[in-house]
N, CA, C and O atoms as a DFTB+ gen file, in Angstrom:
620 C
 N C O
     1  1      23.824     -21.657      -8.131
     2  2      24.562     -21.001      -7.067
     3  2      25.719     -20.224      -7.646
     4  3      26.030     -20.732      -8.723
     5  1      26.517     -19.128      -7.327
     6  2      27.064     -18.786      -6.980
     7  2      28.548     -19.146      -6.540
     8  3      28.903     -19.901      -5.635
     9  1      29.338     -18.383      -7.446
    10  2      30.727     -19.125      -6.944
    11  2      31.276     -18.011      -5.952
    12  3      30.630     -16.965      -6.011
    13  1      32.526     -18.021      -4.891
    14  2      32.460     -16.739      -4.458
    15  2      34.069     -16.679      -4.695
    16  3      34.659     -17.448      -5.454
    17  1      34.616     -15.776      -4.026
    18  2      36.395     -15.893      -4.653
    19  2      37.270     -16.706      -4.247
    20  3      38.409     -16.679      -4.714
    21  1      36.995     -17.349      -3.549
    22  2      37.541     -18.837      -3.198
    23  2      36.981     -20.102      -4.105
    24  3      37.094     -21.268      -3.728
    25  1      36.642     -19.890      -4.786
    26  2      35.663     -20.730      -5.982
    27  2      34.690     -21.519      -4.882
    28  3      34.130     -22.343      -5.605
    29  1      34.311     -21.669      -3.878
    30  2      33.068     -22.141      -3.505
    31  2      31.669     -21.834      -3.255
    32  3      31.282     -20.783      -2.746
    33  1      31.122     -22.542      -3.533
    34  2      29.653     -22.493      -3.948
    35  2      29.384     -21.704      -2.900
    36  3      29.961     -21.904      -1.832
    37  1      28.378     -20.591      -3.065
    38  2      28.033     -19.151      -2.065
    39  2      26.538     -19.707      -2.055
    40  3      25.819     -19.969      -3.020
    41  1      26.233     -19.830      -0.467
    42  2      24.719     -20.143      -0.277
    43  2      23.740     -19.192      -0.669
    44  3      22.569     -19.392      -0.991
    45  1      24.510     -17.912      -0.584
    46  2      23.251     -16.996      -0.232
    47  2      22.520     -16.575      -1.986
    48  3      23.172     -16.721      -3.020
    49  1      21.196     -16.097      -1.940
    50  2      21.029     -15.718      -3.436
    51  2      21.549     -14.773      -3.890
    52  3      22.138     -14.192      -2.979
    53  1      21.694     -14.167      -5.019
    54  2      21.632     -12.717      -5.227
    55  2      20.363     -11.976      -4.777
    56  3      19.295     -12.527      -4.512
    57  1      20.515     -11.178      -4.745
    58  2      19.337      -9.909      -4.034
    59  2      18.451      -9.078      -5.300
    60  3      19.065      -8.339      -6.070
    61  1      17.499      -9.207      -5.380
    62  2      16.704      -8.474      -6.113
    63  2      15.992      -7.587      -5.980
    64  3      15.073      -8.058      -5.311
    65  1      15.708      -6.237      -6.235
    66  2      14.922      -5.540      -6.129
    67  2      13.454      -5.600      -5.915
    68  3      12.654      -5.593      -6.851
    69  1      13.154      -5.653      -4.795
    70  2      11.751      -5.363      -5.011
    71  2      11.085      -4.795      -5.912
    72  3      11.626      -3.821      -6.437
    73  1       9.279      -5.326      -6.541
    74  2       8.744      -4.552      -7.594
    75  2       8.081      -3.365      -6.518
    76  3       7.864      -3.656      -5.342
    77  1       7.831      -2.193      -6.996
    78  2       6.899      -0.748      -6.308
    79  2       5.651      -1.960      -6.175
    80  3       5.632      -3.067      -6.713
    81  1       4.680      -1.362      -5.308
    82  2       3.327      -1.894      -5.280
    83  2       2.602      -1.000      -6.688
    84  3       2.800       0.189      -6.940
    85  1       1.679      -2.016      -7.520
    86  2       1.609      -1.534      -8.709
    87  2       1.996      -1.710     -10.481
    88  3       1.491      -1.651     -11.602
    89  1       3.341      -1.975      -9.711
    90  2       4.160      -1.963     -11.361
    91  2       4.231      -3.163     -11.760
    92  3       4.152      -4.160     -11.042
    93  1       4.398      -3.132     -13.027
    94  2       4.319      -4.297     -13.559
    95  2       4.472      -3.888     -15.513
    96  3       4.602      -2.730     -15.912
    97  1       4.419      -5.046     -16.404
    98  2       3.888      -4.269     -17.546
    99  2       3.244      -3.513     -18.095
   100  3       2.784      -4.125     -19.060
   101  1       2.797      -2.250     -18.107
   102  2       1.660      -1.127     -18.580
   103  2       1.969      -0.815     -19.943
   104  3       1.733       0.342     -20.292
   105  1       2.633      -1.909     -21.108
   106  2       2.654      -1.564     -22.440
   107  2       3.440      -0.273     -22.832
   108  3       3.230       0.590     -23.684
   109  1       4.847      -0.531     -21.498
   110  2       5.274       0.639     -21.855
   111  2       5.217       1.957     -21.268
   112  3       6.243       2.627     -21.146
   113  1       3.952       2.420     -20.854
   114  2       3.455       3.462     -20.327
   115  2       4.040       3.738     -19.214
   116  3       4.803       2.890     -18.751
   117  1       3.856       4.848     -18.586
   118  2       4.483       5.013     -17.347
   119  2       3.344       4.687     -16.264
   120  3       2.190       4.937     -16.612
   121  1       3.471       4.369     -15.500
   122  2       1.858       3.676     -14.082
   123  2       1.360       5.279     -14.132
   124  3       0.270       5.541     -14.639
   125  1       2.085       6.179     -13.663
   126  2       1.131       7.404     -13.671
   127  2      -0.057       7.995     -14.622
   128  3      -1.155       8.518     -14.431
   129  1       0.824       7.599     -15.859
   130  2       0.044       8.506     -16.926
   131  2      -0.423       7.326     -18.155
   132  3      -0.652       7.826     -19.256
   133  1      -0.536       6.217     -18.075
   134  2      -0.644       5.228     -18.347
   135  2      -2.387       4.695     -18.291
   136  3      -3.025       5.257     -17.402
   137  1      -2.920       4.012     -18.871
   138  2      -4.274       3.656     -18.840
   139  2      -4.330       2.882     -17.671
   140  3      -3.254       2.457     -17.251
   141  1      -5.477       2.577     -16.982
   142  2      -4.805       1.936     -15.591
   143  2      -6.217       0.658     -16.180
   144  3      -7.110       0.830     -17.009
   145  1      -5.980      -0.199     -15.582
   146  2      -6.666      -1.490     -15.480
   147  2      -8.211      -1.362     -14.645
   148  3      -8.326      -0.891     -13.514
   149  1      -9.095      -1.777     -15.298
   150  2     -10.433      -1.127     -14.273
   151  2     -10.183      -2.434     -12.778
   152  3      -9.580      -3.507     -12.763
   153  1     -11.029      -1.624     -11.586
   154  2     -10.932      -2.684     -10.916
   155  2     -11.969      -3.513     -10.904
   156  3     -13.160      -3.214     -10.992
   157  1     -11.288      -4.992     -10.746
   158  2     -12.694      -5.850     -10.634
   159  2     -12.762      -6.933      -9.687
   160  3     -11.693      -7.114      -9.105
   161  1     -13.574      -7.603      -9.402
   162  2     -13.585      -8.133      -8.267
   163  2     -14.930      -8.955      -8.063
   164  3     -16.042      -8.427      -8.092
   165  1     -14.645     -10.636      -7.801
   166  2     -15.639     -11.690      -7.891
   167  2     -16.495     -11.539      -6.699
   168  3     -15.944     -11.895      -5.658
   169  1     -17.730     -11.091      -6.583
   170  2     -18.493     -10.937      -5.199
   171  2     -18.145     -11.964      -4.464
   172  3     -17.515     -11.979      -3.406
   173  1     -19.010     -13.644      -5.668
   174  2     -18.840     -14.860      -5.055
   175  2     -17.652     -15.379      -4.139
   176  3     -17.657     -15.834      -2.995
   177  1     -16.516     -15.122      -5.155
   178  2     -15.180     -15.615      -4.575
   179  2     -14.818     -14.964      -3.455
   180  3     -14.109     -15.536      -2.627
   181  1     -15.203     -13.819      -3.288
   182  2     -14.547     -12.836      -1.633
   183  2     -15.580     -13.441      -0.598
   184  3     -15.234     -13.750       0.542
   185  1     -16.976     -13.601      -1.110
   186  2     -17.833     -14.326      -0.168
   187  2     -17.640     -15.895       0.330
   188  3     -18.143     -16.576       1.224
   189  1     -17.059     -16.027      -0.282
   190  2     -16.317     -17.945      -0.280
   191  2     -15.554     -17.902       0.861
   192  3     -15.549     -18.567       1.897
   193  1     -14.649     -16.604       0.282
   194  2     -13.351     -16.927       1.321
   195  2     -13.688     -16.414       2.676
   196  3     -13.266     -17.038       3.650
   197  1     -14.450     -15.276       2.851
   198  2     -15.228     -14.916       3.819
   199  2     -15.519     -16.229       4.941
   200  3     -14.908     -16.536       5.964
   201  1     -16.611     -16.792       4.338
   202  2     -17.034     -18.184       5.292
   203  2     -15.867     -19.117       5.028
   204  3     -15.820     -19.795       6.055
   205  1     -14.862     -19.542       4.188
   206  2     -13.632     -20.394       4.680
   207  2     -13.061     -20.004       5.698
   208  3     -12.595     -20.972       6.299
   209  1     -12.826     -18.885       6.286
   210  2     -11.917     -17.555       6.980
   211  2     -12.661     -18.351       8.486
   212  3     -11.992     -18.774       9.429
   213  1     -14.201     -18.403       8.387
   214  2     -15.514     -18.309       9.195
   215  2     -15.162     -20.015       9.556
   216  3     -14.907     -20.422      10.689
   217  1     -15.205     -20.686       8.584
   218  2     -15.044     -22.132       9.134
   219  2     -13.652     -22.761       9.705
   220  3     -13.530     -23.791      10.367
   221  1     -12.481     -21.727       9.203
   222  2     -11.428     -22.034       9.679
   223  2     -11.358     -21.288      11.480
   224  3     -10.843     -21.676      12.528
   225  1     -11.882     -20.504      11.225
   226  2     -12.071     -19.652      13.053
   227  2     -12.801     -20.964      13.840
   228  3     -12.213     -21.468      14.796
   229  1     -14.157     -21.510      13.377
   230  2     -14.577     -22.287      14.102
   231  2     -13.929     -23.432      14.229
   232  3     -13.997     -24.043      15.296
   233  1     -13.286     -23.853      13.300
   234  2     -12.075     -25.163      13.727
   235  2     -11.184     -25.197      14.222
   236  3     -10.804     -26.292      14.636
   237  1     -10.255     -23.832      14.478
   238  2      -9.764     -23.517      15.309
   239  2      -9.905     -23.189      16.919
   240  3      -9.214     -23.490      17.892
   241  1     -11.052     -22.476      16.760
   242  2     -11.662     -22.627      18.585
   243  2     -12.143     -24.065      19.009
   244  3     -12.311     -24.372      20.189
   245  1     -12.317     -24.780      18.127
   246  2     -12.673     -26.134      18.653
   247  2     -11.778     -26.546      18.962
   248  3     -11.695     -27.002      20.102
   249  1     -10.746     -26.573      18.128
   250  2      -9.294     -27.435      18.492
   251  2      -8.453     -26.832      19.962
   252  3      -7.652     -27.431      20.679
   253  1      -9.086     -25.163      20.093
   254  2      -8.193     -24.629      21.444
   255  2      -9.128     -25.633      22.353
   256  3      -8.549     -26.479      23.035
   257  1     -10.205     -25.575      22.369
   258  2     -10.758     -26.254      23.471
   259  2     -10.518     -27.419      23.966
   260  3     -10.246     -27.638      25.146
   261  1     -10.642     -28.549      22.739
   262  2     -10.083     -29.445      23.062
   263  2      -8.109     -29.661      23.676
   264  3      -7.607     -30.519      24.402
   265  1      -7.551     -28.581      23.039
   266  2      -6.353     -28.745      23.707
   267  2      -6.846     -28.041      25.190
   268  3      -6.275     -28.602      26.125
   269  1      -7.330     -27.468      25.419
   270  2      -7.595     -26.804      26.473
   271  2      -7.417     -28.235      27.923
   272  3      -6.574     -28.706      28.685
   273  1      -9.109     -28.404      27.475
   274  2      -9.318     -29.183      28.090
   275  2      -9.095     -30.812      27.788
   276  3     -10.084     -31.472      28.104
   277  1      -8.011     -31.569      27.249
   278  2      -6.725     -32.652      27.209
   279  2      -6.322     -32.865      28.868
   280  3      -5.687     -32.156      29.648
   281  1      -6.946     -34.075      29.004
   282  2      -6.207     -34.764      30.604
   283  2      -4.848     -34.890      30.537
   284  3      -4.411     -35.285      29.456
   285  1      -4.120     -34.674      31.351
   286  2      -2.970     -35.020      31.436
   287  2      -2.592     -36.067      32.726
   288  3      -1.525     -36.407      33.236
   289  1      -4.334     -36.475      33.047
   290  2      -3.836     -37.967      34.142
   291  2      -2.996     -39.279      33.410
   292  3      -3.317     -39.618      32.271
   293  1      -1.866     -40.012      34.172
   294  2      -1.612     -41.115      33.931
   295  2      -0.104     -40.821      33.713
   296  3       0.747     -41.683      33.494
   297  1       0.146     -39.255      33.818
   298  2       1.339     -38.920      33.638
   299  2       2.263     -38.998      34.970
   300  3       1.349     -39.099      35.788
   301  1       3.407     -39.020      35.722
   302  2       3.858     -38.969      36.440
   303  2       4.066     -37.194      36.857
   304  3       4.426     -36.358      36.028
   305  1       3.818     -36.953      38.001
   306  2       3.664     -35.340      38.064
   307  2       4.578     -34.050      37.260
   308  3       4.180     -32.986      36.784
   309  1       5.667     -34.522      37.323
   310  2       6.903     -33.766      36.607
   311  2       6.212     -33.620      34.980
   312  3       5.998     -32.563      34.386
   313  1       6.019     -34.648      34.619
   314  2       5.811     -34.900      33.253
   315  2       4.225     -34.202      33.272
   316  3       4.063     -33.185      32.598
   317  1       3.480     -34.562      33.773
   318  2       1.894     -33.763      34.005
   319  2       1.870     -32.246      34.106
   320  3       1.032     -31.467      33.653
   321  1       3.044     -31.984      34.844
   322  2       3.101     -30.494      34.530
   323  2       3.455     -29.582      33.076
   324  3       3.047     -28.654      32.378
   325  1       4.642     -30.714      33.222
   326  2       5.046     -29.883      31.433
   327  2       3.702     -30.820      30.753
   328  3       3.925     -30.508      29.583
   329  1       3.124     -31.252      30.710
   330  2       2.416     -31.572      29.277
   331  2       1.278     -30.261      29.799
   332  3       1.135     -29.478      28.860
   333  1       0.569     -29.902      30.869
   334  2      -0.482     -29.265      31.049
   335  2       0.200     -27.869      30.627
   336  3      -0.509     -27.046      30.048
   337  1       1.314     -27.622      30.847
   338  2       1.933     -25.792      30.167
   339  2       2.026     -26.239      28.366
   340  3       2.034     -25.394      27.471
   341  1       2.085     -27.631      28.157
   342  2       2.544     -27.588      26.563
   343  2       0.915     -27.391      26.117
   344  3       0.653     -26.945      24.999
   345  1       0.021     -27.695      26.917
   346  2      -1.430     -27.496      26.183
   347  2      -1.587     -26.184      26.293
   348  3      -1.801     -25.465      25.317
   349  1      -1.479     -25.700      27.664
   350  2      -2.185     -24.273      27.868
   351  2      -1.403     -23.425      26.704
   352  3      -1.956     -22.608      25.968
   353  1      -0.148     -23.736      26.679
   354  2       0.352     -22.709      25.482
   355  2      -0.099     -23.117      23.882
   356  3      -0.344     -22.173      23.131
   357  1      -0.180     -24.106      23.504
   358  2      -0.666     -24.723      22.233
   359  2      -2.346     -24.093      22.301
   360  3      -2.729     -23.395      21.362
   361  1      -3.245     -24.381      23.415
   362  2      -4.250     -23.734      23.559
   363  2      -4.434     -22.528      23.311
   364  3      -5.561     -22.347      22.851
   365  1      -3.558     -21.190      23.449
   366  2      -3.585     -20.571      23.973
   367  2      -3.325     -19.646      22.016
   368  3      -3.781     -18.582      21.598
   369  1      -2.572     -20.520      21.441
   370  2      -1.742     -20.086      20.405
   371  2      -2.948     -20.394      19.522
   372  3      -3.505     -19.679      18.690
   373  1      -3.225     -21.723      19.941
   374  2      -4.535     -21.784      18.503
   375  2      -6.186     -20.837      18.782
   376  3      -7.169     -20.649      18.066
   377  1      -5.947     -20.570      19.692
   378  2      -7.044     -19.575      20.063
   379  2      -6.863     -18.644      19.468
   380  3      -7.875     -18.223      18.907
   381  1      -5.338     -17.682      19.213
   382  2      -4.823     -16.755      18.676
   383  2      -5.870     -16.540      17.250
   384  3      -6.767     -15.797      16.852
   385  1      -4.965     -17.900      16.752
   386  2      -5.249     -18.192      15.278
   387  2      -6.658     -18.291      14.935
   388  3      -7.148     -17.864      13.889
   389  1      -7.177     -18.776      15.715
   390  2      -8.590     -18.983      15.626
   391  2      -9.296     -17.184      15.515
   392  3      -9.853     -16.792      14.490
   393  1      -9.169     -16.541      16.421
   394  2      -9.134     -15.069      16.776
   395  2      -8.757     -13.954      15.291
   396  3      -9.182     -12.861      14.919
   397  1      -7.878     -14.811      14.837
   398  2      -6.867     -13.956      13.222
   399  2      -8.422     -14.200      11.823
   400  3      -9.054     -13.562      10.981
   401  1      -8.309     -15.643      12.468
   402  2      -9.193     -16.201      11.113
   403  2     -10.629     -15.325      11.254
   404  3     -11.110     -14.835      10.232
   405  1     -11.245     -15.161      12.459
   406  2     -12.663     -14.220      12.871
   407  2     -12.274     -13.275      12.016
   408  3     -12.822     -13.198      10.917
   409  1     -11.019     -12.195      12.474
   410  2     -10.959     -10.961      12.211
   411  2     -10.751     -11.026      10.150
   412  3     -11.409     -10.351       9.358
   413  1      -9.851     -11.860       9.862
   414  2     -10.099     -12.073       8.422
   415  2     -11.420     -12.243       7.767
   416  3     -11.541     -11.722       6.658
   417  1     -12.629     -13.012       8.363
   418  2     -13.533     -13.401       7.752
   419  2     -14.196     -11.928       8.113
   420  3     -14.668     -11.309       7.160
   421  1     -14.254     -11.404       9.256
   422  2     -15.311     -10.167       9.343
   423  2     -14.713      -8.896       8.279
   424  3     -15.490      -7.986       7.992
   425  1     -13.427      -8.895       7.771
   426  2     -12.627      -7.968       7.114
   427  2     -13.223      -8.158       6.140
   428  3     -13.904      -7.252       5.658
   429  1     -13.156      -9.234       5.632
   430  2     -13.512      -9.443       4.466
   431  2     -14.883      -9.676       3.747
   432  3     -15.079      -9.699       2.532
   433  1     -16.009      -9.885       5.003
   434  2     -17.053      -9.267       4.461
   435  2     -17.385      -8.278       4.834
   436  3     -18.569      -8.215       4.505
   437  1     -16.944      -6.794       5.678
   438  2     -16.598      -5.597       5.203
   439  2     -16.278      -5.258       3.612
   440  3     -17.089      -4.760       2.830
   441  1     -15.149      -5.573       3.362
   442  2     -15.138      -5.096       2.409
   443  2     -15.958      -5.538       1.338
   444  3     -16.360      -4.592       0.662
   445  1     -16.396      -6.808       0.899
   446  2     -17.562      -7.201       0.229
   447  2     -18.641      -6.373       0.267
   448  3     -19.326      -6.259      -0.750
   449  1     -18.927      -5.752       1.296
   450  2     -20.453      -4.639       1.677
   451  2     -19.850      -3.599       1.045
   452  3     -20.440      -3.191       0.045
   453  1     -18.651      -2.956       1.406
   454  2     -17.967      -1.502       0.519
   455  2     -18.501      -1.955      -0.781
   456  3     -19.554      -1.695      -1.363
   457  1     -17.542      -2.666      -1.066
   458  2     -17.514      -2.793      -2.681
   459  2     -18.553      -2.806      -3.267
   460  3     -18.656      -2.017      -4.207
   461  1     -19.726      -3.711      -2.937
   462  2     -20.914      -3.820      -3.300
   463  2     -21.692      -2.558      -3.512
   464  3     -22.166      -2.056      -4.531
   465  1     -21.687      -2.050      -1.778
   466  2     -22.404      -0.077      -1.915
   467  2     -22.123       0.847      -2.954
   468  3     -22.874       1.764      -3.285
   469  1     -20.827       0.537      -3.550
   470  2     -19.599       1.774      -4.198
   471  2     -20.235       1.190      -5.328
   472  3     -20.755       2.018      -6.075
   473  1     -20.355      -0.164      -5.711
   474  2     -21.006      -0.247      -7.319
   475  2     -22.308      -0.057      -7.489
   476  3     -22.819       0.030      -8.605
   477  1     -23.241       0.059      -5.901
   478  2     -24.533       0.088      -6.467
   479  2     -24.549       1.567      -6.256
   480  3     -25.763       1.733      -6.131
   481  1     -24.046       2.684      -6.141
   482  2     -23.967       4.113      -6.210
   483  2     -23.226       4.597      -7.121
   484  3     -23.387       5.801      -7.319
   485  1     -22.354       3.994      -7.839
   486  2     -22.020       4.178      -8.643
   487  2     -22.585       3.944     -10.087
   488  3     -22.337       4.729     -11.003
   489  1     -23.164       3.104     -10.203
   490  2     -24.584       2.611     -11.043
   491  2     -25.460       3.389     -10.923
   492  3     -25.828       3.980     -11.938
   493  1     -26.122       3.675      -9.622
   494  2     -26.969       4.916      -9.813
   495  2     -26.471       6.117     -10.132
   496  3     -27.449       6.796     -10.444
   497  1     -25.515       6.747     -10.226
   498  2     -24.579       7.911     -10.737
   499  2     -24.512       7.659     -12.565
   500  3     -24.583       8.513     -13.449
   501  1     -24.373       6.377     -12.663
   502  2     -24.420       6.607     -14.303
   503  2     -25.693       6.671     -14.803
   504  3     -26.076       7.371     -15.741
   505  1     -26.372       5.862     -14.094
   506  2     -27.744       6.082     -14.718
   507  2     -28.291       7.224     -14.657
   508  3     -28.818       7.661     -15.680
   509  1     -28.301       7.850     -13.675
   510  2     -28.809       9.374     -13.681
   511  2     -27.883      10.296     -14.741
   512  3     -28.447      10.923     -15.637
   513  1     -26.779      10.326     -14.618
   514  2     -26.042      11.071     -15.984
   515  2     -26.668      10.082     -17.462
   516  3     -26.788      10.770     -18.475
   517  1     -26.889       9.214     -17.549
   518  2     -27.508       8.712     -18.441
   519  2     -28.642       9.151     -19.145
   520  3     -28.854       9.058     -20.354
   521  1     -29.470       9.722     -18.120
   522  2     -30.741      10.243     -18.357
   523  2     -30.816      11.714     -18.547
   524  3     -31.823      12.166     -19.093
   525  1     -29.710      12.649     -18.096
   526  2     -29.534      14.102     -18.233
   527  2     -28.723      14.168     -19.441
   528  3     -28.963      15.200     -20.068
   529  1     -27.702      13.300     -20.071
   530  2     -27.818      13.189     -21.249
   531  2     -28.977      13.017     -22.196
   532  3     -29.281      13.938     -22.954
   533  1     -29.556      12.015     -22.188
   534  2     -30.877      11.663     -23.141
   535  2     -31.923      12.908     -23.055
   536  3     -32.517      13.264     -24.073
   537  1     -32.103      13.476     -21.966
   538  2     -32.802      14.944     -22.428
   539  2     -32.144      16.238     -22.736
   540  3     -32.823      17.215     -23.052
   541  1     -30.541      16.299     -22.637
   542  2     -30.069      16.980     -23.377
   543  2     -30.344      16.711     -24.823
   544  3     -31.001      17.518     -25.481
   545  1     -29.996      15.901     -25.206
   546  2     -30.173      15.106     -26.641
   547  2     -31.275      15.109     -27.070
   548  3     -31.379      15.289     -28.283
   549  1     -32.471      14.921     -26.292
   550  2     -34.031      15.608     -27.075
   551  2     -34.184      16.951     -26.654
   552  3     -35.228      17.293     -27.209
   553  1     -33.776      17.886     -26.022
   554  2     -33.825      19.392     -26.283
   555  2     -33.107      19.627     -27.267
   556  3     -33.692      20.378     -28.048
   557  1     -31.667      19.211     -27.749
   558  2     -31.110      19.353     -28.780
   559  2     -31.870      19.153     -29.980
   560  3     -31.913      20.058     -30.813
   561  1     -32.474      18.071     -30.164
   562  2     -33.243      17.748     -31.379
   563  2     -34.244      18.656     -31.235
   564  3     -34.565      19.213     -32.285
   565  1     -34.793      18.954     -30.322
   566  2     -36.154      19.847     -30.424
   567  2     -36.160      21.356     -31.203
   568  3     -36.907      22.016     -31.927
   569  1     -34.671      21.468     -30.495
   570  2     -34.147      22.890     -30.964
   571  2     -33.455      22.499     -32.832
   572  3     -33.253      23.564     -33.416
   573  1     -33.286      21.877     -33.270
   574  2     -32.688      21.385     -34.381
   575  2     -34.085      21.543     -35.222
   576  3     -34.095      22.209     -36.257
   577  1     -34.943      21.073     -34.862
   578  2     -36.500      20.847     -35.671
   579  2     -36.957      21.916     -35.620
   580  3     -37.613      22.296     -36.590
   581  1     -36.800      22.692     -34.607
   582  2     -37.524      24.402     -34.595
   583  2     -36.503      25.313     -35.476
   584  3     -36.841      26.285     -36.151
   585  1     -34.945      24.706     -35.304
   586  2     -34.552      25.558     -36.905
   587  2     -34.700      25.531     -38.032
   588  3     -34.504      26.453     -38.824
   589  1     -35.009      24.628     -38.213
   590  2     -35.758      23.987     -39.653
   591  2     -37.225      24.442     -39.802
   592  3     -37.746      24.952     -40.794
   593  1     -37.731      24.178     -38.717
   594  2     -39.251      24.918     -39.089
   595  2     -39.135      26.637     -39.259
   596  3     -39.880      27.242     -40.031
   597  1     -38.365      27.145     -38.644
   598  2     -37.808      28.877     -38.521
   599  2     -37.248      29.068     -40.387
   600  3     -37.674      30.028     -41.029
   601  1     -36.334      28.083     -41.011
   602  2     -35.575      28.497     -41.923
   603  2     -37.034      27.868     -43.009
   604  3     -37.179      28.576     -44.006
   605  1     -37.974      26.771     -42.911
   606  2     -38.670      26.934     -43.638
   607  2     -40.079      27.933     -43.764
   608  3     -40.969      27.799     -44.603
   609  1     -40.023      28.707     -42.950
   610  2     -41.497      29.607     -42.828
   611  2     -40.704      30.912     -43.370
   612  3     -41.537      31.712     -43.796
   613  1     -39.107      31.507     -43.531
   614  2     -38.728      32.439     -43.466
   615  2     -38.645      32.557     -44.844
   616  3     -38.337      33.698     -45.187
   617  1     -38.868      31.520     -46.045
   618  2     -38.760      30.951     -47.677
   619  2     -39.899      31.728     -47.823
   620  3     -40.459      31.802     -48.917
């Protein structure tokens, strides 16, 4: 902690700068002009979290329900009322959550399908430049062997 000019201990922290989104060590380099890090990314592991996302939504709508539907007989009416608003709102909140976790798990296997498409088109993009190389490279040779046959018939 922190002393402050009264010599007592100052709760608050010092303040730090946020890092940019991005930065970090680049060996120096500047992030712009700098080698950048390829991206990579575990199919399995985004698919994991996907269905955790998926099983946490379904444990959550279970749990709204059951708060949902929680008796509140045996209570004296005053008290029956507030407990039936403390469910409907607890209900109401974990439904939310339940609702967050869907939209996380469907996000996220979205993007699992991107990513996946973008590498399998992108794979086909190298392979095809792969192959318009390799017959550059045997027309080259072809033409290399026909100068040689040209410079030996011209002896």
């Amino acid at each position: 902690s922190q002393l402050s000019n009264a010599g007592r201990a100052s709760t608050t922290r010092p303040r730090t700068r946020p890092r940019a989104h991005g930065s970090g060590d680049r060996g120096g380099m500047h992030p712009s002009t700098g080698p950048r890090a390829p991206m990579s990314m575990d199919p399995a592991s985004v698919a994991r979290l996907a269905r955790d996302w998926d099983e946490q939504h379904d444990d959550l709508r279970a749990a709204s329900g059951l708060l949902a539907d929680a008796p509140t007989a045996g209570f004296t009416p005053p008290v029956a009322r507030a407990a039936a608003d403390f469910l409907r709102v607890w209900s109401g909140h974990v439904g939310s959550l339940a609702e967050l976790s869907a939209h996380q798990s469907r996000d996220l296997t979205a993007v699992l399908g991107a990513w996946l498409r973008a590498d399998e088109q992108a794979a086909d993009r190298g392979l095809r430049l792969t192959e318009q190389v390799e017959q550059v490279d045997q027309v080259e040779q072809l033409q290399q062997i026909e100068q040689i046959g040209h410079r030996g018939s011209d002896s």
